[in-house]
Amino acid sequence: MDRWLENVIAVSPDNCAIIEKSYESMFADKLWVHDLIRNELGKLGIADKLYVCEHHVSHAASAFYPSPFNEAAILTMDGVGEWATTTIGYGKNKEIEILEQISYPHSLGLLYSAFTFFCGFKVNFGEYKLMGLAPYGEPIYANLIKEKLIDIRDDGSFRLNLDYFSFTNKSVMTDEAFEKLFDTPRRLPEEQITRKYMDIAASIQVVTEEVVLGLARHARKITGCKNLVLAGGIALNCVANGRVLKDKVFENIWIQPAAGDAGGALGAALYATYHLSDIPRTVESTDSQRGTYLGPKYSVEEIEIFLKNNKYPYRVYEEKELYHQIARYLADNKVIGLLNGRMEFGPRALGGRSIIANPMSEEMQSKLNLKIKFRESFRPFAPAVLRERVADYFELDTDSPYMLLVAPVREEIRETNDTYGEKYTGDDQIDMLQVIKRKRSTIPAVTHVDYSARIQTVDSERNPYFYRIIKSFEKITGCGVVVNTSFNVRGEPIVCTPDDAYRCFMRTDMDVLVMENCVLLKEEQKPLENDESWRNTYELD
Amino acid sequence: MRVGGIPMSWTEDMQKLKVVADKIAAGRDGKGMTSCLTKPIENTYYEKRTHTSAEHMTVLFEYVASTPIELREQIEQIWNVNGKSDMLDLASICMISAARCRPKQGEVGKRREVSQYVYEF
């Protein structure tokens, strides 16, 4: 409330919009959120003291405590917490200390969100789309952004020029000043994406990477640590993470897979645990996040009861046969929905609730985007690769179990006849599909236009089931990689239950659904009844 | 429609809040926002924390305010320890707004089921 009132005062007398927009949510919701928490906990039979953990300390705790480090520099970056938008901290054993911070309204998260809004995507949801769009453009506005919008110091600290932003006094992120600066109106959602917006996306991505790198270097300097942990929404910018890794600012990096505010819940719980109890902190050599498979799970028995009750045709495979069968479907270019074990905690599907496919197919990216996910054609897909083979395909030889690092596809597997660049000069209306369908490597479905890939390494310890599927696929095809995307369609949450999974399977062009040992083929299913209007259920993201 | 820059649809509390906020702004003479619990460092945009000044506002604290009056006491304490005495005029308005807007018993917890595990409150 203090920050909100300070904001109201700071933009006086032009504070009507901000009062109108936020008054009710402040006084009716946010101030009483503890009532809601107490009520919900009461229903679970829990009635105890309620502790509140500072927003960025929650992020810091979510990054440090589950990490494999006893000592680390901690960098958190997001839109805004109470006041902090960026913090640099130091963690050792059970203690966390915030050393320095940057405060609202100067926020890297809000800067990135302003560009997300300007490029026609939804704030707080579409930031990853902006990141995915960036490689299609050239960063020709990066200097303009640094001249006019953000002042970056050599030590990585920064300040926004509020003359160009409207989040402090309006209900939108940007207005006429932004449009004038870039000499173009804000792109409206679902409008065609022209080269201009691709260049703008590329430019803000480059600036973001520069700031993150500067912050990381400063964190190294003031902590002296060789390990870095990251959290906060900006830590989901895996391209920036890849830059920090490549720059070797730190010897080791660990990123909280639920780096956004959801992960704050985990961090707050861990912080309270270590400060209100005598429970010792145990540092595990991989990490303590358990592959981030922390959600609900369903047994084979539960799944079979669901399938039998609904009379859905399926077959059950013995374990050894199952992996081989799934691999054969993949090799035949079938698209498979996978529900296995516990659901992932965090925004990335990592083999628990995933759609998987053959990465060697040239048609797969556009097929998955347009017929399975119903999403924008430009968006890339991620590879899930056997840990021991990651260096065969990518310029990376470290664990990336949470799909939070981006690295280039190795030159040896790139297509030499790729004419990347020619289509991008002076042509405002790029034929996106033509660009996407161009084969760039031996694994085209997971090679982005700039040869980058957002990598998930899969090992037999964190997810043996998923590992064995890829291993079987490798035996048949020689390829140790599969396409891995979240099991949902655009705008919907990722599926959780067998019922969610079955509905999503039936509503799309997916060919096969695998739930633990149970396999369902689309061709054997009856269409869902009275399901014509399902796409109106969720707002597009 | 607006009267004196204030939309007519606004409640009396919203109007009062704006009037007092504008008065505080005039007294600050264009000075920008000042955060709690930090102080600037020279030659950089980083800030240092000043935890010692606010014992009730450590990084982890027990939440005890459960009435508008307790909320008022808490926010007044924050402003006092952070040298923001000019904001104290807002405390009563905030307390009344909080009391009037507080969801009634039974309203809290109303939720729309999105899926078995996701609710919109």
CSV table of C-alpha atoms in Angstrom, one decimal, chain A residues 32 34 79 84 178 318 354:
chain,number,residue,atom,x,y,z
A,32,TRP,CA,-7.4,-8.6,3.0
A,34,HIS,CA,-4.6,-12.7,4.7
A,79,GLY,CA,8.4,-6.4,-12.4
A,84,ALA,CA,12.3,-3.8,-5.0
A,178,PHE,CA,6.5,5.3,-27.2
A,318,GLU,CA,4.5,-53.7,-20.2
A,354,SER,CA,4.3,-32.8,-22.4
